mmCIF file of C-alpha atoms and ligand atoms in Angstrom:
data_model
loop_
_atom_site.group_PDB
_atom_site.id
_atom_site.type_symbol
_atom_site.label_atom_id
_atom_site.label_comp_id
_atom_site.label_asym_id
_atom_site.label_seq_id
_atom_site.Cartn_x
_atom_site.Cartn_y
_atom_site.Cartn_z
ATOM 1 C CA UNK A 1000 49.748 6.192 -62.402
ATOM 2 C CA UNK A 1001 51.980 6.539 -66.027
ATOM 3 C CA UNK A 1002 55.445 7.411 -65.654
ATOM 4 C CA UNK A 1003 57.934 7.740 -69.342
ATOM 5 C CA UNK A 1004 61.848 7.834 -68.788
ATOM 6 C CA UNK A 1005 63.148 9.013 -72.260
ATOM 7 C CA UNK A 1006 59.593 8.843 -75.022
ATOM 8 C CA UNK A 1007 58.867 5.694 -74.198
ATOM 9 C CA UNK A 1008 58.827 3.308 -77.042
ATOM 10 C CA UNK A 1009 58.534 0.400 -75.020
ATOM 11 C CA UNK A 1010 55.226 -0.415 -73.655
ATOM 12 C CA UNK A 1011 55.023 -2.092 -70.383
ATOM 13 C CA UNK A 1012 51.586 -2.977 -67.768
ATOM 14 C CA UNK A 1013 52.429 -3.288 -64.181
ATOM 15 C CA UNK A 1014 49.678 -5.627 -62.667
ATOM 16 C CA UNK A 1015 50.144 -5.401 -58.577
ATOM 17 C CA UNK A 1016 49.367 -9.179 -57.079
ATOM 18 C CA UNK A 1017 50.445 -7.433 -53.540
ATOM 19 C CA UNK A 1018 53.306 -9.830 -51.380
ATOM 20 C CA UNK A 1019 56.272 -8.186 -49.294
ATOM 21 C CA UNK A 1020 56.814 -6.318 -52.270
ATOM 22 C CA UNK A 1021 53.846 -4.765 -51.338
ATOM 23 C CA UNK A 1022 53.857 -5.869 -47.537
ATOM 24 C CA UNK A 1023 53.811 -2.714 -44.719
ATOM 25 C CA UNK A 1024 53.945 -3.227 -41.448
ATOM 26 C CA UNK A 1025 51.017 -4.142 -39.420
ATOM 27 C CA UNK A 1026 51.076 -3.324 -35.450
ATOM 28 C CA UNK A 1027 51.672 -7.687 -34.625
ATOM 29 C CA UNK A 1028 53.729 -8.143 -38.814
ATOM 30 C CA UNK A 1029 53.818 -6.783 -42.129
ATOM 31 C CA UNK A 1030 50.826 -7.463 -44.664
ATOM 32 C CA UNK A 1031 50.638 -6.759 -48.256
ATOM 33 C CA UNK A 1032 49.325 -3.069 -48.507
ATOM 34 C CA UNK A 1033 50.944 -0.567 -50.742
ATOM 35 C CA UNK A 1034 49.116 0.564 -54.075
ATOM 36 C CA UNK A 1035 50.370 -0.754 -57.959
ATOM 37 C CA UNK A 1036 52.043 2.769 -58.081
ATOM 38 C CA UNK A 1037 53.466 3.369 -54.549
ATOM 39 C CA UNK A 1038 56.276 -0.087 -55.784
ATOM 40 C CA UNK A 1039 56.478 1.562 -58.751
ATOM 41 C CA UNK A 1040 57.157 4.962 -57.147
ATOM 42 C CA UNK A 1041 59.795 3.471 -55.764
ATOM 43 C CA UNK A 1042 61.817 2.307 -58.568
ATOM 44 C CA UNK A 1043 63.440 4.027 -61.321
ATOM 45 C CA UNK A 1044 62.386 3.406 -64.715
ATOM 46 C CA UNK A 1045 64.033 1.558 -68.241
ATOM 47 C CA UNK A 1046 65.008 3.716 -70.422
ATOM 48 C CA UNK A 1047 62.807 4.393 -73.119
ATOM 49 C CA UNK A 1048 59.506 2.247 -71.168
ATOM 50 C CA UNK A 1049 56.592 3.830 -70.434
ATOM 51 C CA UNK A 1050 54.595 2.059 -67.125
ATOM 52 C CA UNK A 1051 51.041 1.618 -66.668
ATOM 53 C CA UNK A 1052 50.260 -0.381 -63.730
ATOM 54 C CA UNK A 1053 46.478 -2.225 -63.007
ATOM 55 C CA UNK A 1054 46.275 -2.587 -59.349
ATOM 56 C CA UNK A 1055 44.967 -5.855 -59.813
ATOM 57 C CA UNK A 1056 44.445 -7.426 -55.884
ATOM 58 C CA UNK A 1057 46.272 -6.544 -52.322
ATOM 59 C CA UNK A 1058 47.149 -10.111 -50.694
ATOM 60 C CA UNK A 1059 50.272 -11.739 -49.253
ATOM 61 C CA UNK A 1060 50.394 -14.624 -51.426
ATOM 62 C CA UNK A 1061 49.791 -18.002 -49.170
ATOM 63 C CA UNK A 1062 46.782 -16.639 -49.242
ATOM 64 C CA UNK A 1063 46.097 -16.991 -53.161
ATOM 65 C CA UNK A 1064 42.988 -18.410 -54.441
ATOM 66 C CA UNK A 1065 42.465 -19.920 -57.411
ATOM 67 C CA UNK A 1066 40.391 -17.392 -58.064
ATOM 68 C CA UNK A 1067 42.630 -15.049 -57.857
ATOM 69 C CA UNK A 1068 44.864 -16.906 -60.723
ATOM 70 C CA UNK A 1069 42.466 -17.325 -63.300
ATOM 71 C CA UNK A 1070 41.105 -13.837 -62.840
ATOM 72 C CA UNK A 1071 45.137 -12.514 -63.203
ATOM 73 C CA UNK A 1072 45.010 -14.552 -66.049
ATOM 74 C CA UNK A 1073 41.774 -13.088 -67.303
ATOM 75 C CA UNK A 1074 43.222 -9.857 -67.557
ATOM 76 C CA UNK A 1075 46.858 -10.518 -68.735
ATOM 77 C CA UNK A 1076 44.956 -11.561 -71.376
ATOM 78 C CA UNK A 1077 43.231 -8.505 -71.655
ATOM 79 C CA UNK A 1078 45.604 -6.658 -71.525
ATOM 80 C CA UNK A 1079 47.465 -8.980 -74.586
ATOM 81 C CA UNK A 1080 44.749 -7.723 -76.282
ATOM 82 C CA UNK A 1081 45.567 -3.984 -76.783
ATOM 83 C CA UNK A 1082 48.953 -4.914 -79.629
ATOM 84 C CA UNK A 1083 50.877 -1.418 -78.077
ATOM 85 C CA UNK A 1084 51.381 -2.964 -75.429
ATOM 86 C CA UNK A 1085 55.238 -4.512 -75.280
ATOM 87 C CA UNK A 1086 55.026 -6.410 -72.188
ATOM 88 C CA UNK A 1087 53.112 -6.950 -69.426
ATOM 89 C CA UNK A 1088 55.435 -7.063 -64.609
ATOM 90 C CA UNK A 1089 53.832 -9.074 -62.310
ATOM 91 C CA UNK A 1090 54.262 -8.361 -59.011
ATOM 92 C CA UNK A 1091 53.290 -10.798 -56.819
ATOM 93 C CA UNK A 1092 53.870 -12.624 -53.292
ATOM 94 C CA UNK A 1093 57.001 -14.870 -53.344
ATOM 95 C CA UNK A 1094 55.573 -17.728 -51.286
ATOM 96 C CA UNK A 1095 53.152 -18.359 -54.394
ATOM 97 C CA UNK A 1096 54.540 -17.270 -57.079
ATOM 98 C CA UNK A 1097 55.622 -20.191 -58.970
ATOM 99 C CA UNK A 1098 52.212 -21.502 -59.169
ATOM 100 C CA UNK A 1099 50.450 -18.203 -60.350
ATOM 101 C CA UNK A 1100 53.761 -18.005 -63.315
ATOM 102 C CA UNK A 1101 53.273 -21.508 -64.155
ATOM 103 C CA UNK A 1102 49.259 -21.669 -64.489
ATOM 104 C CA UNK A 1103 49.185 -18.016 -67.006
ATOM 105 C CA UNK A 1104 52.845 -19.799 -69.188
ATOM 106 C CA UNK A 1105 50.610 -22.575 -69.203
ATOM 107 C CA UNK A 1106 47.835 -20.724 -71.803
ATOM 108 C CA UNK A 1107 50.501 -17.966 -73.212
ATOM 109 C CA UNK A 1108 50.168 -17.751 -76.584
ATOM 110 C CA UNK A 1109 51.542 -14.655 -76.893
ATOM 111 C CA UNK A 1110 55.669 -13.633 -77.709
ATOM 112 C CA UNK A 1111 55.168 -10.743 -75.983
ATOM 113 C CA UNK A 1112 56.719 -10.925 -72.197
ATOM 114 C CA UNK A 1113 54.850 -11.554 -68.661
ATOM 115 C CA UNK A 1114 57.737 -11.657 -65.690
ATOM 116 C CA UNK A 1115 56.504 -12.218 -62.386
ATOM 117 C CA UNK A 1116 58.817 -10.442 -59.984
ATOM 118 C CA UNK A 1117 59.218 -10.143 -56.434
ATOM 119 C CA UNK A 1118 61.153 -9.022 -53.038
ATOM 120 C CA UNK A 1119 61.978 -10.591 -49.911
ATOM 121 C CA UNK A 1120 62.333 -7.462 -47.748
ATOM 122 C CA UNK A 1121 58.983 -4.829 -48.037
ATOM 123 C CA UNK A 1122 57.849 -1.797 -49.399
ATOM 124 C CA UNK A 1123 59.801 0.984 -48.035
ATOM 125 C CA UNK A 1124 62.715 -0.301 -46.544
ATOM 126 C CA UNK A 1125 66.350 0.953 -47.264
ATOM 127 C CA UNK A 1126 67.979 -2.419 -47.446
ATOM 128 C CA UNK A 1127 64.747 -3.315 -49.669
ATOM 129 C CA UNK A 1128 65.059 -5.777 -53.265
ATOM 130 C CA UNK A 1129 61.817 -4.367 -54.212
ATOM 131 C CA UNK A 1130 63.026 -1.753 -55.773
ATOM 132 C CA UNK A 1131 65.961 -2.986 -58.333
ATOM 133 C CA UNK A 1132 63.813 -6.188 -58.760
ATOM 134 C CA UNK A 1133 60.707 -4.647 -60.339
ATOM 135 C CA UNK A 1134 63.333 -2.590 -62.777
ATOM 136 C CA UNK A 1135 64.536 -5.183 -63.954
ATOM 137 C CA UNK A 1136 62.349 -7.537 -64.601
ATOM 138 C CA UNK A 1137 60.449 -3.652 -66.342
ATOM 139 C CA UNK A 1138 63.849 -3.903 -68.424
ATOM 140 C CA UNK A 1139 63.676 -7.981 -69.432
ATOM 141 C CA UNK A 1140 60.012 -7.353 -70.108
ATOM 142 C CA UNK A 1141 60.650 -4.518 -72.758
ATOM 143 C CA UNK A 1142 63.877 -6.678 -74.575
ATOM 144 C CA UNK A 1143 62.497 -9.535 -74.819
ATOM 145 C CA UNK A 1144 59.619 -12.259 -77.104
ATOM 146 C CA UNK A 1145 59.503 -15.525 -76.912
ATOM 147 C CA UNK A 1146 60.388 -17.369 -73.624
ATOM 148 C CA UNK A 1147 57.065 -17.297 -71.846
ATOM 149 C CA UNK A 1148 56.289 -16.668 -68.514
ATOM 150 C CA UNK A 1149 59.450 -15.671 -66.872
ATOM 151 C CA UNK A 1150 60.756 -14.707 -63.120
ATOM 152 C CA UNK A 1151 62.955 -11.874 -62.673
ATOM 153 C CA UNK A 1152 64.685 -12.349 -59.349
ATOM 154 C CA UNK A 1153 68.124 -10.849 -57.863
ATOM 155 C CA UNK A 1154 69.412 -10.245 -61.297
ATOM 156 C CA UNK A 1155 69.248 -13.693 -62.670
ATOM 157 C CA UNK A 1156 66.097 -14.432 -65.555
ATOM 158 C CA UNK A 1157 64.196 -18.424 -64.785
ATOM 159 C CA UNK A 1158 61.974 -20.270 -67.262
ATOM 160 C CA UNK A 1159 57.823 -20.129 -65.694
ATOM 161 C CA UNK A 1160 58.356 -24.027 -65.425
ATOM 162 C CA UNK A 1161 60.243 -25.710 -62.942
ATOM 163 C CA UNK A 1162 61.005 -23.009 -60.572
ATOM 164 C CA UNK A 1163 60.788 -23.005 -57.290
ATOM 165 C CA UNK A 1164 60.880 -20.884 -53.450
ATOM 166 C CA UNK A 1165 63.788 -22.466 -52.541
ATOM 167 C CA UNK A 1166 65.009 -19.702 -50.152
ATOM 168 C CA UNK A 1167 63.044 -18.473 -46.890
ATOM 169 C CA UNK A 1168 64.642 -15.365 -46.583
ATOM 170 C CA UNK A 1169 67.468 -14.706 -49.043
ATOM 171 C CA UNK A 1170 67.881 -12.418 -52.178
ATOM 172 C CA UNK A 1171 67.819 -14.573 -54.207
ATOM 173 C CA UNK A 1172 64.404 -16.619 -53.458
ATOM 174 C CA UNK A 1173 64.340 -18.864 -57.348
ATOM 175 C CA UNK A 1174 65.855 -21.430 -58.852
ATOM 176 C CA UNK A 1175 65.380 -24.776 -60.920
ATOM 177 C CA UNK A 1176 66.676 -27.325 -58.566
ATOM 178 C CA UNK A 1177 66.521 -29.476 -62.040
ATOM 179 C CA UNK A 1178 67.718 -27.310 -64.178
ATOM 180 C CA UNK A 1179 69.970 -24.433 -65.357
ATOM 181 C CA UNK A 1180 68.948 -20.401 -65.063
ATOM 182 C CA UNK A 1181 67.297 -18.872 -67.940
ATOM 183 C CA UNK A 1182 70.101 -15.821 -67.910
ATOM 184 C CA UNK A 1183 71.011 -12.610 -66.332
ATOM 185 C CA UNK A 1184 69.789 -9.801 -65.930
ATOM 186 C CA UNK A 1185 71.667 -6.148 -64.649
ATOM 187 C CA UNK A 1186 75.248 -3.563 -65.643
ATOM 188 C CA UNK A 1187 72.196 -2.299 -67.975
ATOM 189 C CA UNK A 1188 72.145 -5.671 -70.227
ATOM 190 C CA UNK A 1189 69.958 -8.783 -70.306
ATOM 191 C CA UNK A 1190 71.874 -11.545 -71.152
ATOM 192 C CA UNK A 1191 69.446 -14.961 -72.426
ATOM 193 C CA UNK A 1192 71.926 -18.283 -72.191
ATOM 194 C CA UNK A 1193 69.192 -21.013 -73.310
ATOM 195 C CA UNK A 1194 65.377 -21.068 -74.474
ATOM 196 C CA UNK A 1195 63.429 -22.911 -72.764
ATOM 197 C CA UNK A 1196 61.213 -25.712 -73.363
ATOM 198 C CA UNK A 1197 57.506 -25.468 -73.160
ATOM 199 C CA UNK A 1198 54.468 -27.794 -74.322
ATOM 200 C CA UNK A 1199 51.750 -26.395 -76.895
ATOM 201 C CA UNK A 1200 49.562 -23.255 -75.143
ATOM 202 C CA UNK A 1201 46.404 -24.188 -73.578
ATOM 203 C CA UNK A 1202 43.507 -22.261 -74.312
ATOM 204 C CA UNK A 1203 41.677 -19.246 -71.506
ATOM 205 C CA UNK A 1204 39.525 -22.019 -69.559
ATOM 206 C CA UNK A 1205 36.600 -21.272 -68.984
ATOM 207 C CA UNK A 1206 36.672 -20.279 -65.944
ATOM 208 C CA UNK A 1207 39.563 -17.491 -66.981
ATOM 209 C CA UNK A 1208 37.095 -16.422 -69.147
ATOM 210 C CA UNK A 1209 34.152 -16.104 -66.188
ATOM 211 C CA UNK A 1210 36.350 -14.927 -63.323
ATOM 212 C CA UNK A 1211 36.179 -11.440 -62.542
ATOM 213 C CA UNK A 1212 39.061 -8.910 -61.312
ATOM 214 C CA UNK A 1213 39.809 -8.906 -57.550
ATOM 215 C CA UNK A 1214 37.550 -11.075 -56.831
ATOM 216 C CA UNK A 1215 38.524 -13.917 -54.643
ATOM 217 C CA UNK A 1216 36.127 -17.263 -55.015
ATOM 218 C CA UNK A 1217 33.778 -16.053 -58.194
ATOM 219 C CA UNK A 1218 32.911 -19.856 -59.802
ATOM 220 C CA UNK A 1219 33.678 -23.144 -58.440
ATOM 221 C CA UNK A 1220 36.604 -24.835 -58.803
ATOM 222 C CA UNK A 1221 37.513 -28.225 -59.208
ATOM 223 C CA UNK A 1222 39.294 -29.351 -55.417
ATOM 224 C CA UNK A 1223 42.898 -30.880 -56.065
ATOM 225 C CA UNK A 1224 44.985 -31.475 -52.716
ATOM 226 C CA UNK A 1225 48.758 -32.296 -52.369
ATOM 227 C CA UNK A 1226 49.438 -35.162 -50.274
ATOM 228 C CA UNK A 1227 53.213 -35.704 -48.601
ATOM 229 C CA UNK A 1228 54.160 -39.720 -48.250
ATOM 230 C CA UNK A 1229 56.470 -40.344 -45.109
ATOM 231 C CA UNK A 1230 58.150 -42.838 -43.119
ATOM 232 C CA UNK A 1231 54.585 -44.456 -41.287
ATOM 233 C CA UNK A 1232 52.609 -42.405 -43.704
ATOM 234 C CA UNK A 1233 49.013 -44.199 -44.395
ATOM 235 C CA UNK A 1234 46.015 -43.642 -47.163
ATOM 236 C CA UNK A 1235 44.811 -41.208 -44.672
ATOM 237 C CA UNK A 1236 44.579 -38.441 -46.287
ATOM 238 C CA UNK A 1237 44.281 -39.291 -49.696
ATOM 239 C CA UNK A 1238 41.311 -40.860 -48.943
ATOM 240 C CA UNK A 1239 40.380 -37.742 -46.744
ATOM 241 C CA UNK A 1240 41.064 -36.396 -50.204
ATOM 242 C CA UNK A 1241 38.339 -38.150 -52.262
ATOM 243 C CA UNK A 1242 36.260 -38.140 -49.907
ATOM 244 C CA UNK A 1243 35.858 -34.069 -49.346
ATOM 245 C CA UNK A 1244 35.886 -34.850 -53.854
ATOM 246 C CA UNK A 1245 38.843 -33.865 -54.942
ATOM 247 C CA UNK A 1246 39.735 -34.603 -58.220
ATOM 248 C CA UNK A 1247 43.040 -33.873 -58.628
ATOM 249 C CA UNK A 1248 45.841 -35.208 -56.028
ATOM 250 C CA UNK A 1249 49.108 -34.042 -56.317
ATOM 251 C CA UNK A 1250 51.793 -37.670 -53.993
ATOM 252 C CA UNK A 1251 54.634 -36.247 -52.831
ATOM 253 C CA UNK A 1252 56.142 -39.355 -53.072
ATOM 254 C CA UNK A 1253 60.155 -39.649 -51.429
ATOM 255 C CA UNK A 1254 62.651 -40.784 -53.324
ATOM 256 C CA UNK A 1255 62.445 -41.001 -56.896
ATOM 257 C CA UNK A 1256 58.124 -41.582 -56.868
ATOM 258 C CA UNK A 1257 58.036 -44.238 -54.155
ATOM 259 C CA UNK A 1258 55.673 -44.579 -51.314
ATOM 260 C CA UNK A 1259 54.052 -47.900 -49.554
ATOM 261 C CA UNK A 1260 51.451 -50.780 -51.456
ATOM 262 C CA UNK A 1261 48.849 -48.683 -49.894
ATOM 263 C CA UNK A 1262 48.764 -46.030 -50.510
ATOM 264 C CA UNK A 1263 49.629 -48.243 -54.465
ATOM 265 C CA UNK A 1264 46.003 -49.019 -53.550
ATOM 266 C CA UNK A 1265 44.473 -46.133 -52.426
ATOM 267 C CA UNK A 1266 45.722 -45.176 -55.353
ATOM 268 C CA UNK A 1267 44.358 -47.418 -58.097
ATOM 269 C CA UNK A 1268 41.196 -46.829 -56.157
ATOM 270 C CA UNK A 1269 40.593 -42.631 -56.310
ATOM 271 C CA UNK A 1270 41.470 -43.462 -60.691
ATOM 272 C CA UNK A 1271 39.024 -46.052 -61.324
ATOM 273 C CA UNK A 1272 36.701 -43.020 -59.945
ATOM 274 C CA UNK A 1273 38.014 -40.775 -61.949
ATOM 275 C CA UNK A 1274 40.198 -38.922 -59.920
ATOM 276 C CA UNK A 1275 43.229 -37.461 -61.552
ATOM 277 C CA UNK A 1276 45.980 -38.577 -59.204
ATOM 278 C CA UNK A 1277 49.925 -36.760 -59.943
ATOM 279 C CA UNK A 1278 53.413 -38.489 -58.381
ATOM 280 C CA UNK A 1279 57.010 -35.917 -57.660
ATOM 281 C CA UNK A 1280 58.982 -35.954 -54.750
ATOM 282 C CA UNK A 1281 59.532 -34.161 -51.539
ATOM 283 C CA UNK A 1282 63.095 -35.107 -53.275
ATOM 284 C CA UNK A 1283 64.676 -31.199 -54.635
ATOM 285 C CA UNK A 1284 66.513 -32.183 -57.914
ATOM 286 C CA UNK A 1285 66.195 -35.018 -60.541
ATOM 287 C CA UNK A 1286 63.119 -36.634 -62.139
ATOM 288 C CA UNK A 1287 60.747 -39.203 -60.937
ATOM 289 C CA UNK A 1288 61.422 -42.875 -62.026
ATOM 290 C CA UNK A 1289 60.462 -45.672 -62.530
ATOM 291 C CA UNK A 1290 62.508 -48.199 -60.539
ATOM 292 C CA UNK A 1291 60.768 -49.925 -57.211
ATOM 293 C CA UNK A 1292 58.083 -52.128 -57.066
ATOM 294 C CA UNK A 1293 56.393 -53.170 -53.583
ATOM 295 C CA UNK A 1294 54.525 -49.174 -53.415
ATOM 296 C CA UNK A 1295 56.993 -47.709 -55.703
ATOM 297 C CA UNK A 1296 56.798 -45.689 -58.899
ATOM 298 C CA UNK A 1297 56.615 -48.716 -60.816
ATOM 299 C CA UNK A 1298 53.132 -49.504 -58.807
ATOM 300 C CA UNK A 1299 52.137 -45.727 -58.826
ATOM 301 C CA UNK A 1300 51.918 -45.942 -62.172
ATOM 302 C CA UNK A 1301 50.013 -49.495 -62.333
ATOM 303 C CA UNK A 1302 46.865 -47.953 -60.011
ATOM 304 C CA UNK A 1303 46.954 -44.958 -63.019
ATOM 305 C CA UNK A 1304 49.171 -42.274 -61.201
ATOM 306 C CA UNK A 1305 51.604 -39.908 -63.857
ATOM 307 C CA UNK A 1306 54.400 -38.587 -62.049
ATOM 308 C CA UNK A 1307 55.781 -35.160 -62.959
ATOM 309 C CA UNK A 1308 58.834 -35.097 -64.157
ATOM 310 C CA UNK A 1309 61.405 -32.556 -62.796
ATOM 311 C CA UNK A 1310 57.742 -30.631 -62.177
ATOM 312 C CA UNK A 1311 57.734 -30.093 -58.022
ATOM 313 C CA UNK A 1312 54.387 -29.881 -56.019
ATOM 314 C CA UNK A 1313 53.341 -26.757 -55.804
ATOM 315 C CA UNK A 1314 53.706 -27.015 -59.694
ATOM 316 C CA UNK A 1315 51.519 -30.211 -60.315
ATOM 317 C CA UNK A 1316 49.093 -28.793 -59.165
ATOM 318 C CA UNK A 1317 48.555 -26.604 -61.716
ATOM 319 C CA UNK A 1318 48.801 -28.398 -64.346
ATOM 320 C CA UNK A 1319 46.400 -30.457 -62.581
ATOM 321 C CA UNK A 1320 43.732 -27.864 -62.215
ATOM 322 C CA UNK A 1321 44.538 -26.761 -65.932
ATOM 323 C CA UNK A 1322 43.884 -29.567 -67.491
ATOM 324 C CA UNK A 1323 40.438 -30.248 -64.814
ATOM 325 C CA UNK A 1324 39.178 -26.547 -66.162
ATOM 326 C CA UNK A 1325 40.132 -27.560 -70.182
ATOM 327 C CA UNK A 1326 37.140 -28.008 -71.573
ATOM 328 C CA UNK A 1327 36.029 -31.973 -71.955
ATOM 329 C CA UNK A 1328 38.684 -33.538 -69.958
ATOM 330 C CA UNK A 1329 36.842 -33.567 -66.611
ATOM 331 C CA UNK A 1330 35.607 -36.948 -64.965
ATOM 332 C CA UNK A 1331 32.350 -35.960 -65.851
ATOM 333 C CA UNK A 1332 33.624 -35.125 -69.627
ATOM 334 C CA UNK A 1333 36.127 -37.265 -70.777
ATOM 335 C CA UNK A 1334 39.164 -38.891 -68.365
ATOM 336 C CA UNK A 1335 41.986 -40.420 -71.429
ATOM 337 C CA UNK A 1336 41.920 -36.933 -72.655
ATOM 338 C CA UNK A 1337 41.778 -35.241 -69.156
ATOM 339 C CA UNK A 1338 45.452 -38.041 -68.445
ATOM 340 C CA UNK A 1339 46.334 -37.133 -72.633
ATOM 341 C CA UNK A 1340 46.337 -33.236 -71.486
ATOM 342 C CA UNK A 1341 47.963 -34.057 -68.046
ATOM 343 C CA UNK A 1342 50.911 -36.208 -69.607
ATOM 344 C CA UNK A 1343 51.363 -32.697 -72.811
ATOM 345 C CA UNK A 1344 51.078 -31.174 -69.765
ATOM 346 C CA UNK A 1345 53.820 -32.821 -67.044
ATOM 347 C CA UNK A 1346 56.404 -33.607 -69.796
ATOM 348 C CA UNK A 1347 58.477 -30.763 -69.629
ATOM 349 C CA UNK A 1348 62.554 -30.847 -70.714
ATOM 350 C CA UNK A 1349 63.150 -32.740 -68.138
ATOM 351 C CA UNK A 1350 67.084 -34.143 -68.004
ATOM 352 C CA UNK A 1351 68.324 -37.717 -68.466
ATOM 353 C CA UNK A 1352 70.787 -38.353 -65.418
ATOM 354 C CA UNK A 1353 73.160 -41.043 -65.641
ATOM 355 C CA UNK A 1354 71.769 -42.046 -62.622
ATOM 356 C CA UNK A 1355 70.256 -45.527 -63.564
ATOM 357 C CA UNK A 1356 73.967 -47.459 -64.993
ATOM 358 C CA UNK A 1357 73.004 -51.378 -65.923
ATOM 359 C CA UNK A 1358 70.763 -54.058 -64.855
ATOM 360 C CA UNK A 1359 68.163 -51.622 -64.759
ATOM 361 C CA UNK A 1360 66.879 -51.529 -68.552
ATOM 362 C CA UNK A 1361 62.541 -51.052 -67.736
ATOM 363 C CA UNK A 1362 64.123 -47.948 -65.467
ATOM 364 C CA UNK A 1363 66.523 -46.954 -66.907
ATOM 365 C CA UNK A 1364 64.231 -47.017 -70.733
ATOM 366 C CA UNK A 1365 61.726 -44.778 -68.632
ATOM 367 C CA UNK A 1366 64.298 -42.116 -67.871
ATOM 368 C CA UNK A 1367 65.171 -41.803 -70.758
ATOM 369 C CA UNK A 1368 61.573 -41.791 -72.484
ATOM 370 C CA UNK A 1369 61.146 -38.344 -69.958
ATOM 371 C CA UNK A 1370 64.483 -37.078 -71.120
HETATM 372 N N1 LIG B 1992 54.529 -14.391 -47.247
HETATM 373 C C1 LIG B 1992 55.309 -12.851 -48.814
HETATM 374 C C2 LIG B 1992 54.059 -13.682 -49.307
HETATM 375 O O1 LIG B 1992 54.456 -13.764 -50.141
HETATM 376 C C3 LIG B 1992 56.382 -13.053 -48.865
HETATM 377 C C4 LIG B 1992 57.032 -12.622 -50.336
HETATM 378 O O2 LIG B 1992 56.006 -11.824 -50.654
HETATM 379 O O3 LIG B 1992 58.162 -12.878 -50.452
HETATM 380 O O4 LIG B 1992 53.301 -12.918 -50.386
#
């Protein structure tokens, strides 16, 4: 379907992928079901906007796979091959939206925006938030340039990088707990308050070039696992991930990036076998920092792991995936290049926080080096 409001000077393509914004009652619970046209029909169009819809797939986003995400990445690149397109809106489930947004952002070299949005309440309900979020996303997509990939939700504009789902049910579902939002949208205005800092974009990976739109598992993709540390935590699951063929592991450590000496030893073994290991934290906000030994971040880094700055698990996993998919950076290719690229993708706009005063010069400089 194509819809136009007032001559439609700005041409926006909506790529529909499912999520609560497209979910209907199925008798026992909600599931993604409504077409992109139906979802678009719920929202008024901002003035001067023409919209075309692409129905790419229709899943709730806890079922999202890397194959889905690469098919979306490919579709975004194909859509922007048309110079007449001014922007893209992706409707997506909120559960893994931050992962898809970050993947698109890492490979986004176009000045035109990609805006992801969705809903916390289902399709077709009188009190739903989907129509308003979609309207806002269209308005942002028709208004901004050079901001990379964005998340627009509940009147807020967020950079893809660093943004996480922070509310299970509330309408303001997203934020970056370590940084300010980028801006606001509402009352017919888009106000951008700061620029996102993004690493130089990566080219489209070969796996995305061959991914068939809509395919859930067309190409064999590297396994990347996420393992959470906790009291009583041991290396069993980390070793199991290596045995299962993981080529990347995200260790969700405690505090500023700490685990145990046994886990640090398991990390060293995994790294020696060519596995890329990134360390993030269970704590919602703040940067990772090399402060503690005895299995802490000091030892995990010495074992060959990289700290993720302020990126949390889902996006750290995407950074690993993009690194492994980049030509010549695989374990079989050039592990040193892989480590260098992963470091570049992880090192983002981490704000130094005055958590370390005096007496910890090594740790303080580690934090400062990432600032
Ligand atoms: N479970 C849903 C999904 O991610 C939640 C949502 O879309 O808000 O698809």
